[in-house]
PDB file of C-alpha atoms in Angstrom:
ATOM      1  CA  MET X   1       9.975  -9.598  -4.909  1.00 51.00           C
ATOM      2  CA  GLY X   2      11.374  -8.234  -8.125  1.00 81.00           C
ATOM      3  CA  GLU X   3      13.769  -5.421  -8.745  1.00 85.00           C
ATOM      4  CA  LEU X   4      10.992  -3.174 -10.051  1.00 88.00           C
ATOM      5  CA  ALA X   5       8.897  -3.598  -6.912  1.00 88.00           C
ATOM      6  CA  ARG X   6      11.914  -2.919  -4.707  1.00 93.00           C
ATOM      7  CA  GLU X   7      12.746   0.227  -6.672  1.00 92.00           C
ATOM      8  CA  THR X   8       9.150   1.389  -6.285  1.00 94.00           C
ATOM      9  CA  GLN X   9       9.180   0.727  -2.537  1.00 96.00           C
ATOM     10  CA  GLU X  10      12.362   2.750  -2.156  1.00 97.00           C
ATOM     11  CA  ARG X  11      11.039   5.599  -4.300  1.00 96.00           C
ATOM     12  CA  LEU X  12       7.872   5.753  -2.177  1.00 97.00           C
ATOM     13  CA  ARG X  13       9.859   5.643   1.064  1.00 98.00           C
ATOM     14  CA  ASP X  14      12.193   8.415  -0.067  1.00 98.00           C
ATOM     15  CA  ALA X  15       9.344  10.631  -1.291  1.00 97.00           C
ATOM     16  CA  PHE X  16       7.451  10.305   1.976  1.00 98.00           C
ATOM     17  CA  ALA X  17      10.565  10.755   4.095  1.00 98.00           C
ATOM     18  CA  GLU X  18      10.888  14.141   2.411  1.00 97.00           C
ATOM     19  CA  ARG X  19       7.183  15.068   2.501  1.00 97.00           C
ATOM     20  CA  ARG X  20       6.367  13.759   5.953  1.00 97.00           C
ATOM     21  CA  PRO X  21       9.545  13.798   8.030  1.00 97.00           C
ATOM     22  CA  GLY X  22       7.577  13.395  11.270  1.00 96.00           C
ATOM     23  CA  LEU X  23       7.284   9.673  10.504  1.00 97.00           C
ATOM     24  CA  GLU X  24      10.065   7.132  10.176  1.00 98.00           C
ATOM     25  CA  TRP X  25       9.692   5.538   6.719  1.00 98.00           C
ATOM     26  CA  ARG X  26      10.770   1.936   6.102  1.00 98.00           C
ATOM     27  CA  VAL X  27      10.473  -0.657   3.359  1.00 98.00           C
ATOM     28  CA  GLU X  28       9.489  -4.250   4.124  1.00 96.00           C
ATOM     29  CA  HIS X  29       8.393  -3.311   7.638  1.00 96.00           C
ATOM     30  CA  ARG X  30       7.129  -6.346   9.565  1.00 94.00           C
ATOM     31  CA  LEU X  31       3.928  -6.302  11.580  1.00 88.00           C
ATOM     32  CA  ALA X  32       3.493  -9.550  13.501  1.00 83.00           C
ATOM     33  CA  GLY X  33       5.474 -11.359  10.829  1.00 84.00           C
ATOM     34  CA  THR X  34       3.591  -9.756   7.928  1.00 86.00           C
ATOM     35  CA  PRO X  35       5.817  -7.637   5.657  1.00 92.00           C
ATOM     36  CA  VAL X  36       4.313  -4.322   4.568  1.00 95.00           C
ATOM     37  CA  ASP X  37       5.834  -2.747   1.464  1.00 96.00           C
ATOM     38  CA  VAL X  38       6.274   0.738   2.953  1.00 98.00           C
ATOM     39  CA  ALA X  39       5.473   1.964   6.452  1.00 98.00           C
ATOM     40  CA  GLY X  40       5.545   5.394   8.015  1.00 98.00           C
ATOM     41  CA  ILE X  41       5.838   5.016  11.768  1.00 97.00           C
ATOM     42  CA  GLY X  42       5.152   7.766  14.277  1.00 97.00           C
ATOM     43  CA  ASP X  43       4.522   7.928  18.004  1.00 95.00           C
ATOM     44  CA  SER X  44       0.768   7.619  17.562  1.00 96.00           C
ATOM     45  CA  ASN X  45       0.266   7.369  13.803  1.00 96.00           C
ATOM     46  CA  LEU X  46       0.964   4.567  11.355  1.00 96.00           C
ATOM     47  CA  ALA X  47       0.813   4.757   7.558  1.00 97.00           C
ATOM     48  CA  LEU X  48       0.978   1.491   5.620  1.00 97.00           C
ATOM     49  CA  ILE X  49       1.384   1.250   1.860  1.00 97.00           C
ATOM     50  CA  GLU X  50       0.784  -2.073   0.120  1.00 96.00           C
ATOM     51  CA  LEU X  51       1.772  -2.500  -3.529  1.00 96.00           C
ATOM     52  CA  GLU X  52      -0.159  -4.934  -5.682  1.00 95.00           C
ATOM     53  CA  TRP X  53       1.583  -5.722  -8.974  1.00 91.00           C
ATOM     54  CA  ARG X  54       0.081  -8.991 -10.194  1.00 90.00           C
ATOM     55  CA  ARG X  55      -0.913 -10.775  -7.019  1.00 89.00           C
ATOM     56  CA  ALA X  56      -3.505 -13.499  -7.436  1.00 89.00           C
ATOM     57  CA  ASP X  57      -5.235 -12.566  -4.186  1.00 92.00           C
ATOM     58  CA  PRO X  58      -4.656  -8.941  -3.096  1.00 94.00           C
ATOM     59  CA  ALA X  59      -7.396  -9.302  -0.477  1.00 92.00           C
ATOM     60  CA  ASP X  60      -5.016 -11.547   1.446  1.00 91.00           C
ATOM     61  CA  ASN X  61      -2.610  -8.663   2.124  1.00 86.00           C
ATOM     62  CA  ALA X  62      -5.461  -6.493   3.336  1.00 87.00           C
ATOM     63  CA  ALA X  63      -7.026  -9.240   5.445  1.00 90.00           C
ATOM     64  CA  LYS X  64      -3.744 -10.021   7.236  1.00 90.00           C
ATOM     65  CA  LEU X  65      -3.288  -6.390   8.238  1.00 88.00           C
ATOM     66  CA  PHE X  66      -6.847  -6.096   9.449  1.00 89.00           C
ATOM     67  CA  ARG X  67      -6.577  -9.337  11.382  1.00 90.00           C
ATOM     68  CA  HIS X  68      -3.587  -7.856  13.236  1.00 90.00           C
ATOM     69  CA  LEU X  69      -5.621  -4.732  13.926  1.00 89.00           C
ATOM     70  CA  GLU X  70      -8.512  -6.771  15.327  1.00 88.00           C
ATOM     71  CA  ALA X  71      -6.117  -8.844  17.447  1.00 90.00           C
ATOM     72  CA  GLY X  72      -4.877  -5.681  19.154  1.00 90.00           C
ATOM     73  CA  LEU X  73      -1.381  -5.828  17.687  1.00 90.00           C
ATOM     74  CA  LEU X  74      -1.633  -2.194  16.564  1.00 91.00           C
ATOM     75  CA  ASP X  75      -3.201  -0.758  19.723  1.00 93.00           C
ATOM     76  CA  GLU X  76      -0.259   1.583  20.294  1.00 94.00           C
ATOM     77  CA  TYR X  77      -1.420   3.769  17.378  1.00 95.00           C
ATOM     78  CA  ASP X  78      -4.226   6.332  17.587  1.00 95.00           C
ATOM     79  CA  SER X  79      -4.515   6.531  13.816  1.00 95.00           C
ATOM     80  CA  ILE X  80      -3.741   3.916  11.162  1.00 95.00           C
ATOM     81  CA  THR X  81      -4.056   4.515   7.440  1.00 96.00           C
ATOM     82  CA  VAL X  82      -3.611   1.823   4.804  1.00 96.00           C
ATOM     83  CA  CYS X  83      -3.167   2.854   1.185  1.00 97.00           C
ATOM     84  CA  HIS X  84      -3.559  -0.159  -1.074  1.00 97.00           C
ATOM     85  CA  CYS X  85      -1.878   0.564  -4.429  1.00 97.00           C
ATOM     86  CA  PHE X  86      -3.198  -1.311  -7.456  1.00 97.00           C
ATOM     87  CA  THR X  87      -1.503  -1.361 -10.855  1.00 96.00           C
ATOM     88  CA  GLU X  88      -3.404  -1.423 -14.135  1.00 95.00           C
ATOM     89  CA  TYR X  89      -3.139  -5.215 -14.029  1.00 95.00           C
ATOM     90  CA  TYR X  90      -6.380  -5.147 -12.013  1.00 96.00           C
ATOM     91  CA  ASP X  91      -8.246  -2.987 -14.563  1.00 95.00           C
ATOM     92  CA  LEU X  92     -10.730  -4.663 -16.887  1.00 95.00           C
ATOM     93  CA  ALA X  93     -10.580  -3.953 -20.625  1.00 92.00           C
ATOM     94  CA  SER X  94     -14.348  -3.413 -20.533  1.00 93.00           C
ATOM     95  CA  GLY X  95     -14.014  -0.849 -17.734  1.00 93.00           C
ATOM     96  CA  GLY X  96     -14.029  -1.171 -13.976  1.00 94.00           C
ATOM     97  CA  VAL X  97     -11.753  -3.386 -11.939  1.00 96.00           C
ATOM     98  CA  SER X  98     -11.302  -7.116 -11.481  1.00 96.00           C
ATOM     99  CA  SER X  99     -13.093  -9.030  -8.756  1.00 96.00           C
ATOM    100  CA  LYS X 100      -9.666  -9.569  -7.156  1.00 95.00           C
ATOM    101  CA  ARG X 101      -9.315  -5.844  -6.586  1.00 97.00           C
ATOM    102  CA  ALA X 102     -12.981  -5.407  -5.699  1.00 97.00           C
ATOM    103  CA  ASN X 103     -12.649  -8.092  -3.011  1.00 96.00           C
ATOM    104  CA  ALA X 104      -9.577  -6.399  -1.520  1.00 96.00           C
ATOM    105  CA  GLU X 105     -11.378  -3.051  -1.450  1.00 97.00           C
ATOM    106  CA  PHE X 106     -14.405  -4.676   0.165  1.00 96.00           C
ATOM    107  CA  VAL X 107     -12.260  -6.113   2.974  1.00 95.00           C
ATOM    108  CA  GLY X 108     -10.645  -2.695   3.493  1.00 95.00           C
ATOM    109  CA  ALA X 109     -13.967  -0.857   3.570  1.00 95.00           C
ATOM    110  CA  ILE X 110     -15.422  -3.270   6.120  1.00 94.00           C
ATOM    111  CA  ALA X 111     -12.379  -2.849   8.371  1.00 92.00           C
ATOM    112  CA  ALA X 112     -12.551   0.953   8.107  1.00 94.00           C
ATOM    113  CA  ARG X 113     -16.221   0.928   9.122  1.00 94.00           C
ATOM    114  CA  ALA X 114     -15.521  -1.423  12.021  1.00 91.00           C
ATOM    115  CA  VAL X 115     -12.609   0.476  13.592  1.00 90.00           C
ATOM    116  CA  GLU X 116     -12.886   4.235  14.126  1.00 90.00           C
ATOM    117  CA  ARG X 117      -9.148   4.949  14.193  1.00 93.00           C
ATOM    118  CA  PHE X 118      -8.531   3.067  10.966  1.00 94.00           C
ATOM    119  CA  ALA X 119      -8.721   4.337   7.371  1.00 95.00           C
ATOM    120  CA  TYR X 120      -8.392   2.369   4.146  1.00 96.00           C
ATOM    121  CA  HIS X 121      -7.843   3.888   0.701  1.00 97.00           C
ATOM    122  CA  PRO X 122      -7.462   2.066  -2.603  1.00 97.00           C
ATOM    123  CA  VAL X 123      -4.995   4.001  -4.762  1.00 97.00           C
ATOM    124  CA  GLU X 124      -3.981   3.767  -8.415  1.00 97.00           C
ATOM    125  CA  LEU X 125      -0.405   2.989  -9.429  1.00 97.00           C
ATOM    126  CA  PRO X 126      -0.879   3.974 -13.071  1.00 96.00           C
ATOM    127  CA  LEU X 127       1.301   1.514 -14.926  1.00 93.00           C
ATOM    128  CA  GLU X 128       1.053  -1.922 -16.458  1.00 91.00           C
ATOM    129  CA  PRO X 129       3.552  -4.088 -14.585  1.00 88.00           C
ATOM    130  CA  PRO X 130       5.715  -6.292 -16.769  1.00 86.00           C
ATOM    131  CA  LYS X 131       5.507 -10.036 -16.531  1.00 83.00           C
ATOM    132  CA  ARG X 132       8.500 -11.722 -14.913  1.00 78.00           C
ATOM    133  CA  GLY X 133      11.562 -10.917 -16.982  1.00 73.00           C
ATOM    134  CA  GLY X 134       9.755  -8.169 -18.923  1.00 78.00           C
ATOM    135  CA  ASP X 135      11.099  -4.710 -19.598  1.00 81.00           C
ATOM    136  CA  ARG X 136      10.983  -2.004 -16.973  1.00 84.00           C
ATOM    137  CA  PRO X 137       8.165   0.466 -17.747  1.00 86.00           C
ATOM    138  CA  ASP X 138       9.503   3.801 -18.988  1.00 84.00           C
ATOM    139  CA  ASP X 139       6.810   5.634 -17.051  1.00 88.00           C
ATOM    140  CA  LEU X 140       7.752   4.197 -13.639  1.00 91.00           C
ATOM    141  CA  PRO X 141       9.020   7.464 -12.095  1.00 93.00           C
ATOM    142  CA  GLY X 142       5.964   9.427 -13.222  1.00 95.00           C
ATOM    143  CA  ALA X 143       3.583   6.667 -12.142  1.00 95.00           C
ATOM    144  CA  VAL X 144       5.135   6.504  -8.675  1.00 95.00           C
ATOM    145  CA  ASP X 145       5.109  10.293  -8.363  1.00 96.00           C
ATOM    146  CA  ALA X 146       1.377  10.343  -9.206  1.00 97.00           C
ATOM    147  CA  THR X 147       0.776   7.667  -6.587  1.00 97.00           C
ATOM    148  CA  VAL X 148       2.720   9.662  -3.999  1.00 97.00           C
ATOM    149  CA  GLU X 149       0.428  12.648  -4.646  1.00 97.00           C
ATOM    150  CA  SER X 150      -2.647  10.474  -4.273  1.00 97.00           C
ATOM    151  CA  ILE X 151      -1.463   8.850  -1.043  1.00 98.00           C
ATOM    152  CA  ASP X 152      -0.281  12.126   0.458  1.00 97.00           C
ATOM    153  CA  ALA X 153      -3.742  13.636  -0.056  1.00 96.00           C
ATOM    154  CA  ARG X 154      -5.261  10.752   1.914  1.00 96.00           C
ATOM    155  CA  LEU X 155      -2.944  10.781   4.931  1.00 95.00           C
ATOM    156  CA  GLU X 156      -4.824  12.506   7.716  1.00 85.00           C
ATOM    157  CA  PHE X 157      -1.875  13.090  10.033  1.00 86.00           C
TER     158      PHE X 157
END
């Protein structure tokens, strides 16, 4: 993981620690061996935030989490919310989103319909991530702040 992704994880964690102090916020939280970028952990609630910068298969991150849910590894939580953050890398120049993102959202929607205590929300991280070794986007703080607002509006606990 690059420095930019780590900085974004930490910025998200810090923002949610301030906004939602009833949860313990961590970066790189492991669920059954699967690292989740940011997690908010409560007695009965779990918030998971996955960041997708330029991943070839973002559906894989979603599918792993949902597989753990189906296997009963998250049974201790009454409510689980996954916010899947997609950068502009997944936007098509002609409009809409790439099939990579559409597939990830499809997996999330199916899981949310299958499990009552589970919610899935695709969320925009409004920036174009640099290629490896590229310059840090100037708009990173504003983009992350906008994403925090979007995620916070979707957390139901």
